[in-house]
Coordinates of C-alpha atoms in Angstrom, one line a residue:
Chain A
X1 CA 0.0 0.0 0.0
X2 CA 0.9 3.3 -0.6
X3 CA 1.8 5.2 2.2
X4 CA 2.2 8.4 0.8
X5 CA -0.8 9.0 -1.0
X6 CA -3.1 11.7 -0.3
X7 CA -6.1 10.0 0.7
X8 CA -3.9 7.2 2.6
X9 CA -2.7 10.7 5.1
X10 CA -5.7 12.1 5.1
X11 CA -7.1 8.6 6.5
X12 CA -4.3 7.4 8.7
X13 CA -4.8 10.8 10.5
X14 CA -8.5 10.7 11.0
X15 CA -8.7 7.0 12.7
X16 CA -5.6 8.0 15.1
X17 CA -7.9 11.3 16.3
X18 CA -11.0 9.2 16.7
X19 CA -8.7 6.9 18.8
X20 CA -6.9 9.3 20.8
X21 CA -9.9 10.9 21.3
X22 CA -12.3 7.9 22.4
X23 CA -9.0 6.7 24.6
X24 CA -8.4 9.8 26.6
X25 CA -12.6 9.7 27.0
X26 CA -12.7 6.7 28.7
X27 CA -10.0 7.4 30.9
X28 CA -11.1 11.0 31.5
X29 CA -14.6 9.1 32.3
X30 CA -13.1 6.7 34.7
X31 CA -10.7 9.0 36.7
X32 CA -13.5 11.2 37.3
X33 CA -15.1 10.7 40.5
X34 CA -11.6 10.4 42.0
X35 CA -10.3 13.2 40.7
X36 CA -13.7 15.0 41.4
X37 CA -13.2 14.0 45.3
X38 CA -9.8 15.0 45.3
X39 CA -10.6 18.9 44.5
X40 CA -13.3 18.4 46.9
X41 CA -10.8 17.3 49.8
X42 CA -8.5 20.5 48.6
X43 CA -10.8 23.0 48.8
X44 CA -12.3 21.4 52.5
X45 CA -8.6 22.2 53.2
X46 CA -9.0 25.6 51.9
X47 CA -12.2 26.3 53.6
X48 CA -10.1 25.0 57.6
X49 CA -7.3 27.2 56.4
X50 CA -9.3 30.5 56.0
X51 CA -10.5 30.0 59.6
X52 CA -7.0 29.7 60.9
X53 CA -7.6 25.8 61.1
X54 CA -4.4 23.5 60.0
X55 CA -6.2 20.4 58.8
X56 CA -4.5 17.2 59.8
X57 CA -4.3 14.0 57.7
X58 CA -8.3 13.2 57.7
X59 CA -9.2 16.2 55.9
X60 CA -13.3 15.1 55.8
X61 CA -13.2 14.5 59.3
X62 CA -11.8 17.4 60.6
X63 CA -14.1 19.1 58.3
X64 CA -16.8 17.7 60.0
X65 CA -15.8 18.2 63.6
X66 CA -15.7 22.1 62.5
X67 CA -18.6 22.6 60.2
X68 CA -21.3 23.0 61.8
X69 CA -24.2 24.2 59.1
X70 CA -24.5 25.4 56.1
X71 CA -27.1 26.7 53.2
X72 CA -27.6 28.9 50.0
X73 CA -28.6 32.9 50.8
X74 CA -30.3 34.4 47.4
X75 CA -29.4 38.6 47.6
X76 CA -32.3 39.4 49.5
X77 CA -30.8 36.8 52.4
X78 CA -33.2 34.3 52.6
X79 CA -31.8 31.0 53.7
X80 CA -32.4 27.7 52.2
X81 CA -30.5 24.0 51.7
X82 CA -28.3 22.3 53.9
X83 CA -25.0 22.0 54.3
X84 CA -24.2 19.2 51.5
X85 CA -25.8 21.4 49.1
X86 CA -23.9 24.8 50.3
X87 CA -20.5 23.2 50.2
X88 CA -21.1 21.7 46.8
X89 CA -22.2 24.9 45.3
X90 CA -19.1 26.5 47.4
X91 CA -16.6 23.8 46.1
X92 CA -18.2 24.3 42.4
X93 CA -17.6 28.0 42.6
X94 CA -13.9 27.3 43.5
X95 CA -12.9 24.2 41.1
X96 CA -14.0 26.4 38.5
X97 CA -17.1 24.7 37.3
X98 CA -19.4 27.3 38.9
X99 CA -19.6 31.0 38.5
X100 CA -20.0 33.4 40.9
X101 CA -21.8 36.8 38.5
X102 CA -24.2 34.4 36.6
X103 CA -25.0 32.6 40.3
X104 CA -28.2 33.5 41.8
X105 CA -27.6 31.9 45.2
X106 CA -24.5 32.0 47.4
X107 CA -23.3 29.3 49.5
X108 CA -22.5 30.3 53.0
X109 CA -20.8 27.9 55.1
X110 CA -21.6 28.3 58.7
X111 CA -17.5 27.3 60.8
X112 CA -17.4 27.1 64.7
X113 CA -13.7 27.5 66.2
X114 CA -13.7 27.3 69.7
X115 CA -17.2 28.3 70.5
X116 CA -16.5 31.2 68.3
X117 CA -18.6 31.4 65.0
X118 CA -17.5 31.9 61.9
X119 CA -18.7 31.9 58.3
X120 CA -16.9 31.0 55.1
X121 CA -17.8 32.5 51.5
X122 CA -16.1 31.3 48.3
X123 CA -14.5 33.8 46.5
X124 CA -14.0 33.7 42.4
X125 CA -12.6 36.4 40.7
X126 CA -10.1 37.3 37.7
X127 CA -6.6 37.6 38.0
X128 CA -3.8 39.1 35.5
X129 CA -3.8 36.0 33.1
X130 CA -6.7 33.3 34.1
X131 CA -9.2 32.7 37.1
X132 CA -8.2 33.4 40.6
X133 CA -10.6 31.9 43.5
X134 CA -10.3 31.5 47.4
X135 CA -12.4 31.3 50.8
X136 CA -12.7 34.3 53.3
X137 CA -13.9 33.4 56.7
X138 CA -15.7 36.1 58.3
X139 CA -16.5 37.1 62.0
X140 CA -19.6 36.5 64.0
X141 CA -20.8 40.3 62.8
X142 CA -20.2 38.9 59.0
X143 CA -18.5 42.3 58.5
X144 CA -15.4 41.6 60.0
X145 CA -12.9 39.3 57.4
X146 CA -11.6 36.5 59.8
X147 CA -8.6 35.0 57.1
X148 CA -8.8 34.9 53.7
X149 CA -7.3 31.4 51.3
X150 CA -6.3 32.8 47.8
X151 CA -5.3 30.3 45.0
X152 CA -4.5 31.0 41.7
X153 CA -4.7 29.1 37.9
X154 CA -1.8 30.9 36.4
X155 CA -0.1 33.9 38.1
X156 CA 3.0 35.0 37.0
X157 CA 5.4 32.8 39.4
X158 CA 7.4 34.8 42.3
X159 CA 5.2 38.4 41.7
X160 CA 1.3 37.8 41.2
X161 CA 1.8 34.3 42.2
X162 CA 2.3 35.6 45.4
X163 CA -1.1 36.4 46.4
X164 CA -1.3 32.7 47.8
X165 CA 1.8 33.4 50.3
X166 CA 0.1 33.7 54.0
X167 CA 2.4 36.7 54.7
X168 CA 0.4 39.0 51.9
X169 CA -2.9 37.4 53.2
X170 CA -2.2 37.5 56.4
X171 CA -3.1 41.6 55.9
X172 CA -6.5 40.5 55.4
X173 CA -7.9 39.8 58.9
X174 CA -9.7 42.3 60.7
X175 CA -10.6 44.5 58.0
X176 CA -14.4 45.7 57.7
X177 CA -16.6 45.2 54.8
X178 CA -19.0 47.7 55.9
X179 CA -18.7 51.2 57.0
X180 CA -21.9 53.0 58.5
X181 CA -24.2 50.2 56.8
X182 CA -22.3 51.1 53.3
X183 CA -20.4 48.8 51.8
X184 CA -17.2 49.3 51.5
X185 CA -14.7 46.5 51.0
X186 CA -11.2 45.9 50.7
X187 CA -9.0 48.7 48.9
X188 CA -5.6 47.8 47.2
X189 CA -2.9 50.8 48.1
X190 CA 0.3 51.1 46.5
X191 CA 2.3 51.8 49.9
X192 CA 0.8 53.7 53.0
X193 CA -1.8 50.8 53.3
X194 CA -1.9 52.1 57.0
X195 CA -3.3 55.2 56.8
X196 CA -6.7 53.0 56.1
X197 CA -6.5 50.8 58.9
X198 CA -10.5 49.3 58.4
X199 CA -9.9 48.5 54.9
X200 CA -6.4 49.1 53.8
X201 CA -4.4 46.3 51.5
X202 CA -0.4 46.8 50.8
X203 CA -0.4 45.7 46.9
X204 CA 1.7 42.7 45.9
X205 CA 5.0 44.3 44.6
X206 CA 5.3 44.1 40.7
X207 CA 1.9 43.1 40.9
X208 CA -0.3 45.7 40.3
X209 CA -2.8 43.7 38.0
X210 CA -3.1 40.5 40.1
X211 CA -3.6 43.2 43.2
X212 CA -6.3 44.7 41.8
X213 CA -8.0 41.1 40.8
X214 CA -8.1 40.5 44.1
X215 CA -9.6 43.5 45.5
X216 CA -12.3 43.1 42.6
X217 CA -12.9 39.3 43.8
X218 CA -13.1 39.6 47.8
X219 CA -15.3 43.0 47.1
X220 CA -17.6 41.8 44.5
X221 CA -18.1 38.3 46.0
X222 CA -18.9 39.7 49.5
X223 CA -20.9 42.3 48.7
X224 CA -23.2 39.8 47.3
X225 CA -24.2 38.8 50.6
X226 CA -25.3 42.4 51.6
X227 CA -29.1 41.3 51.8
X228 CA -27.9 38.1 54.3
X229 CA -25.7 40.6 56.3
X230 CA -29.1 42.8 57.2
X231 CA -31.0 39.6 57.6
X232 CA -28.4 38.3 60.0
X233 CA -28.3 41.8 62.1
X234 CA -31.8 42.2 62.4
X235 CA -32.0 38.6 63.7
X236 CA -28.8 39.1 66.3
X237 CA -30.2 42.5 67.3
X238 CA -33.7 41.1 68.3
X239 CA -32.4 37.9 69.8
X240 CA -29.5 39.0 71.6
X241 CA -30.0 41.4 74.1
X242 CA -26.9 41.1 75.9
X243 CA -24.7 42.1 72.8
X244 CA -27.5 44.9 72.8
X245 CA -26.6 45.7 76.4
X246 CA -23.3 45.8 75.8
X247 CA -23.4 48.3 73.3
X248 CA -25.4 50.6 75.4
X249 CA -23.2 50.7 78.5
X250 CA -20.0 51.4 75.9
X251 CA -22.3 54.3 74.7
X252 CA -22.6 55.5 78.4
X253 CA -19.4 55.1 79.2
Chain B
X1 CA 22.8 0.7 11.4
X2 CA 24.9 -1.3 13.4
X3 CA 22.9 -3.5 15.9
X4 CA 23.6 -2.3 19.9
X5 CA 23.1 -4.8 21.8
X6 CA 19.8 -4.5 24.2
X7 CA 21.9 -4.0 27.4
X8 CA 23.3 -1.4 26.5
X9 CA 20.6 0.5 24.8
X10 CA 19.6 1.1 28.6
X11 CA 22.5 1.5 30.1
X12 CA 24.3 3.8 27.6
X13 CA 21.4 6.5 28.3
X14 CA 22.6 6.8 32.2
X15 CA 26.1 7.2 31.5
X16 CA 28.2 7.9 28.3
X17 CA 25.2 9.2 26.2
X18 CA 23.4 10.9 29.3
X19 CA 20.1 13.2 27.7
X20 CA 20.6 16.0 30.1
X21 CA 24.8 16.1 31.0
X22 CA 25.8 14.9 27.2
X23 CA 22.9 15.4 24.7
X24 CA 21.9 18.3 26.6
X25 CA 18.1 17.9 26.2
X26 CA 15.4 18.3 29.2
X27 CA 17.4 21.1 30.7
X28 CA 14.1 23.3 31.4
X29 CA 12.0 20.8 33.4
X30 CA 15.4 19.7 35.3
X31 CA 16.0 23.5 36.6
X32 CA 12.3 23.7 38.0
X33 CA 11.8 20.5 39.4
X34 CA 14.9 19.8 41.3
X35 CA 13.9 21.6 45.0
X36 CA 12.7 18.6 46.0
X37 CA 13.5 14.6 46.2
X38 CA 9.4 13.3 45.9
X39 CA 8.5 15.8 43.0
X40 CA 12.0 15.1 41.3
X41 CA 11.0 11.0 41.2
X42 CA 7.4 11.3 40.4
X43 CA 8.9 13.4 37.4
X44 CA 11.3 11.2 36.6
X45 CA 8.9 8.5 36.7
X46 CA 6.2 10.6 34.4
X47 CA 9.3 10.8 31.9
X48 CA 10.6 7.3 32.0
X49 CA 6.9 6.0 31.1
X50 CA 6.3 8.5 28.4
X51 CA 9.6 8.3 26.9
X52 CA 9.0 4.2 27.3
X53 CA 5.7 4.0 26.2
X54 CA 5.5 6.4 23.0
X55 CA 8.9 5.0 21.8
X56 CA 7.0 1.3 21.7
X57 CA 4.1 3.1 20.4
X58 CA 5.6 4.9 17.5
X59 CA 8.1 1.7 16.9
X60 CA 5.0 -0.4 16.2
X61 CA 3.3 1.4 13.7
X62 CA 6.8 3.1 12.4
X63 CA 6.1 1.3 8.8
X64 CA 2.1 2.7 8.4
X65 CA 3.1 6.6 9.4
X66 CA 3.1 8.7 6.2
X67 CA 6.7 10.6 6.2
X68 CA 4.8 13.8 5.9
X69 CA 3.1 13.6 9.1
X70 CA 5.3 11.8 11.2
X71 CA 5.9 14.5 13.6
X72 CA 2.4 15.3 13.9
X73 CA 1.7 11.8 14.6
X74 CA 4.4 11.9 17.2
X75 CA 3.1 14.6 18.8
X76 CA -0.3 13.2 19.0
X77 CA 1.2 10.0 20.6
X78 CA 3.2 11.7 23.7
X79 CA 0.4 14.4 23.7
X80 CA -1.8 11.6 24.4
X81 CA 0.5 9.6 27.3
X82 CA 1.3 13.2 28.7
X83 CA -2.6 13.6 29.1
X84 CA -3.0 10.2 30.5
X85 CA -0.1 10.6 32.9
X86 CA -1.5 13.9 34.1
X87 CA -5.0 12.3 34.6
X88 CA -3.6 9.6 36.5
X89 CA -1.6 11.7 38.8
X90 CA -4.6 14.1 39.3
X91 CA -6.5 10.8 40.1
X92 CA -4.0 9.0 42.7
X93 CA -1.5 11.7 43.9
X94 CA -3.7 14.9 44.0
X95 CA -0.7 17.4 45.9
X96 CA 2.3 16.5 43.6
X97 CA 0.3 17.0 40.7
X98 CA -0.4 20.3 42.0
X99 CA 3.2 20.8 43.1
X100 CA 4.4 19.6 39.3
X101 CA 1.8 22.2 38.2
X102 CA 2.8 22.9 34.3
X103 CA 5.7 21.1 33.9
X104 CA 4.1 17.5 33.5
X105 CA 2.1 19.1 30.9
X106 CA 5.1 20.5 29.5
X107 CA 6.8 17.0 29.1
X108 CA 5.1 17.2 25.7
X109 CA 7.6 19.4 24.6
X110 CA 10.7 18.2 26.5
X111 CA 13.1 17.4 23.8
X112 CA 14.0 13.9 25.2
X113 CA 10.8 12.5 24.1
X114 CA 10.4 13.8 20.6
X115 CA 14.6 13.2 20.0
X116 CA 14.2 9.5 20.7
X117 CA 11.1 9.1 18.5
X118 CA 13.0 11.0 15.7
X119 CA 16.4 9.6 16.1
X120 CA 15.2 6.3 17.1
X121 CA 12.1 4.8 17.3
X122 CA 11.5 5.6 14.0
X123 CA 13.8 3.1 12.7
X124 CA 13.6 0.1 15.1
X125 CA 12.0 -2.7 16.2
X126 CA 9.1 -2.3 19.6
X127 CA 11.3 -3.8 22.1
X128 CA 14.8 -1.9 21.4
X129 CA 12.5 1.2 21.1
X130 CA 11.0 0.7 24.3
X131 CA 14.2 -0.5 26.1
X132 CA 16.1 3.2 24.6
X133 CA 12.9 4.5 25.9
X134 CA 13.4 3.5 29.4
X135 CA 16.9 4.1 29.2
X136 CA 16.6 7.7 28.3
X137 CA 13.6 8.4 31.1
X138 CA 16.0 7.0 33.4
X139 CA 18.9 8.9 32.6
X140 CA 17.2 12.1 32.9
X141 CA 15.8 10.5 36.1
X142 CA 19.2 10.0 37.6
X143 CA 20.6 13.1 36.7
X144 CA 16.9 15.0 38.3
X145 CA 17.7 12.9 41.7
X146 CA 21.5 13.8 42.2
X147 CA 20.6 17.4 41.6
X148 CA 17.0 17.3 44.1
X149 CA 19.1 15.4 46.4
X150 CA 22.2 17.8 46.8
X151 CA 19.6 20.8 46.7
X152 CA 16.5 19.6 49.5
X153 CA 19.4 18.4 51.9
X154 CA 21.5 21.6 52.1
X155 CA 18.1 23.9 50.7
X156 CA 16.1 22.9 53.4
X157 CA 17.9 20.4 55.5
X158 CA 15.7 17.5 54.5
X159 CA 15.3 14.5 52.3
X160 CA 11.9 13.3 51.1
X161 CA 10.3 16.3 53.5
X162 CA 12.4 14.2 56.4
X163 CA 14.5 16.6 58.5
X164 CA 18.4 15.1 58.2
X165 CA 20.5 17.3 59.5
X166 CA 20.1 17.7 63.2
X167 CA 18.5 20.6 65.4
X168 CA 22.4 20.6 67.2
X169 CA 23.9 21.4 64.1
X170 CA 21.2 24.6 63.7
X171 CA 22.2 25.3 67.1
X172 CA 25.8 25.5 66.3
X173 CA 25.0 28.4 63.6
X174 CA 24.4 26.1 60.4
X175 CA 22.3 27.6 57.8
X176 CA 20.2 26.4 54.7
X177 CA 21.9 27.7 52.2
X178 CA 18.7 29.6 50.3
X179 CA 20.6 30.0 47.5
X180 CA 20.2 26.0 46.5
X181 CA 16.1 26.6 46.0
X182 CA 17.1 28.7 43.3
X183 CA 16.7 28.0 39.8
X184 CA 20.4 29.5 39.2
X185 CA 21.7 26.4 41.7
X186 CA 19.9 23.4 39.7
X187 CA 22.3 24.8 36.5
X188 CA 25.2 25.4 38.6
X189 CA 24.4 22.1 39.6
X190 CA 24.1 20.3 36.5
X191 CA 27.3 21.9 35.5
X192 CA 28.9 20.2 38.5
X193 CA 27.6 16.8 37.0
X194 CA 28.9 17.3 33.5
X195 CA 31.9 18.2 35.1
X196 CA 32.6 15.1 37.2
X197 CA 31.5 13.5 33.9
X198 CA 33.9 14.5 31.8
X199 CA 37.0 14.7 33.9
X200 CA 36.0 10.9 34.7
X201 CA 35.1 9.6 31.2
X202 CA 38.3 9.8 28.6
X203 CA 35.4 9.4 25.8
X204 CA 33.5 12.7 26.7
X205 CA 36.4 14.8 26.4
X206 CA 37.0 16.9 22.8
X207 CA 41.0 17.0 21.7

């Protein structure tokens, strides 16, 4: 046969794509539940971290032990699902198969450290070159960020990669969403980050792009969950009168 | 072509015809994934069955490939094992696919894989093919190992994530030397190998 024919190339190549192509299916097909649980372990990891948690070897059982509740807020803040159904929409969101703008309900995973309450949020955003995605874990007051877990698809290595280093992060905690029941966010400054305590963020050197991509992510993503924020404070107002009290007597004072 | 004898064909890889200290191919991947012993094997490993496997591959149908595509078919082949070795690692070893990030995907273009096919798979029979195949993977694999070995034990003072050298010695003012997790150290490195190499073997050395 004739190997160099026309017809003979144009056939040889076809059958060896339909072959690759059905091969790498199948496999694709059969990896896919592990690789599936496998992003599911890393971002339980993920969600531990933001809290300050280190997660041990048995990630899904220290998940567990800490995660107390969870469910989907639509903007107005009304609550609804349960905990399996929050974390998968909050995995989805970070293992890039979900998208936060087009999303019409936000997962809110509900974190207790210590006696002390905490809730966790996916984040999804774009970077400089491709998506960029994390967890912040908020305070009690859902205003105040707890710790924030960035990760990144592809960052330039050693300058926008950097937003995944806990020393940048680390600036994160304690800074206010709101200010005076307006939201405000997280602000990215090129130096003199400390003249805005509340919301100030010291930019990733060389990275002003990437910087910005984050700023864009933690504030669009959390402002999202303005309308749960009232719900919350108008449920913690009427049911907790000591927090109430408290308040007063610092106002005396 | 004068017939080498099967032995050889793997052992001539790790030594007098070395793919990284004496072809000089694979240099990229063997700079970034050096800083560490367990990254260094499992891509050592990913190479040796690529290199292996689309050598046998391309060996067996060498006589139905038309001459105008060949490289395309190539390509197809190792793009398809690098897929497959990148689905199995995201399958069953979840955190060093992560930390091998791009450069498994990356093997598709290391210029071990696509020399052998070229230079040699092309023009043998399966098992010599595969046999140069695993001889090449492991020669890049050995040369990735001396450097990830010298570089995580005086980097970071361990081996395989293991402390080694003791807290006493830290005590006594020892310090990692950070200049070994740098990408500069892994060439430096490497030049050390080619080095010994040369001084050692009478055949490497030009008149």
């Amino acid at each position: 046969m004739n190997t160099q024919s026309n017809g003979y190339t144009v056939v040889y190549s076809a059958i060896m794509v339909v072959v690759v192509a059905a091969a790498l299916t199948l496999v694709s097909q059969g990896l896919k539940s592990r690789q599936v649980a496998n992003e599911e372990n890393a971002n339980r990891a993920s969600i531990l971290k933001s809290a300050g948690i280190q997660p041990g070897e048995d990630v899904p059982a220290d998940f567990q032990k800490y995660v107390t509740d969870g469910f989907v807020v639509d903007k107005d803040g009304n609550k609804s699902g349960n905990l399996d159904e929050a974390f998968k929409a909050a995995s989805a969101l970070a293992s890039k198969t979900g998208k936060f703008e087009n999303a019409e309900k936000f997962p809110v995973l509900v974190l207790n450290k210590d006696g002390e309450t905490k809730y966790i949020v996916p984040l999804d955003g774009a970077g400089l070159w491709d998506r960029i995605w994390g967890f912040a874990s908020l305070k009690a007051d859902f205003n105040t960020i707890d710790g924030v877990v960035f990760d990144h698809a592809g960052e330039t290595p050693g300058l926008g990669a950097e937003m995944t280093n806990p020393n940048w992060t680390k600036q994160f905690a304690g800074k206010q969403m709101a200010e005076n029941g307006q939201f405000k966010g997280v602000k990215i400054y090129k130096g003199n980050a400390s003249s805005d305590p509340l919301h100030g963020i010291d930019a990733i050197s060389g990275s002003t792009m990437t910087s910005n991509g984050v700023e864009n992510m933690v504030n669009n993503c959390l402002e999202k969950y303005n309308g749960f924020k009232q719900k919350l404070s108008q449920t913690s107002a009427a049911s907790a009168p000591v927090a109430a009290a408290d308040c007063c007597t610092k106002v005396n004072e | 072509m004068a017939q080498t004898k099967n032995s050889e064909l793997i052992k001539n890889p790790l030594n007098l015809n070395n793919p990284i200290t004496v072809q000089v191919l694979g240099i990229c991947s063997a700079l970034a994934v050096t800083v560490k012993l367990e990254p260094a094997i499992v891509m050592a490993i990913s190479v040796t069955v690529v290199t292996a496997l689309s050598n046998l591959i391309i060996s067996l149908i060498r006589n139905t490939i038309p001459s105008r595509i060949r490289i395309i078919v190539q390509l197809m082949v190792v793009s398809f094992l690098v897929i497959l070795v990148d689905q199995v690692l995201k399958a069953f070893m979840y955190e060093l696919d992560k930390a091998l990030s791009v450069y498994i995907g990356l093997i598709i273009t290391n210029c071990i894989v696509m020399g052998r096919l070229e230079a040699f798979a092309l023009g043998n029979k399966p098992l010599p093919a595969l046999l140069d195949g695993i001889g090449n993977g492991l020669g890049y694999g050995l040369i990735l190992v001396i450097v990830a070995f010298v570089r995580e034990l005086f980097g970071s003072g361990q081996l395989f994530g293991f402390q080694i050298i003791p807290q006493a010695c830290y005590d006594l003012g020892y310090e990692n030397c950070g200049f070994m997790l740098n990408p500069p150290m892994a060439l430096i490195l490497i030049g050390v190998v080619i080095w010994i190499q040369r001084s050692k073997m009478k055949e490497l050395q030009e008149k």
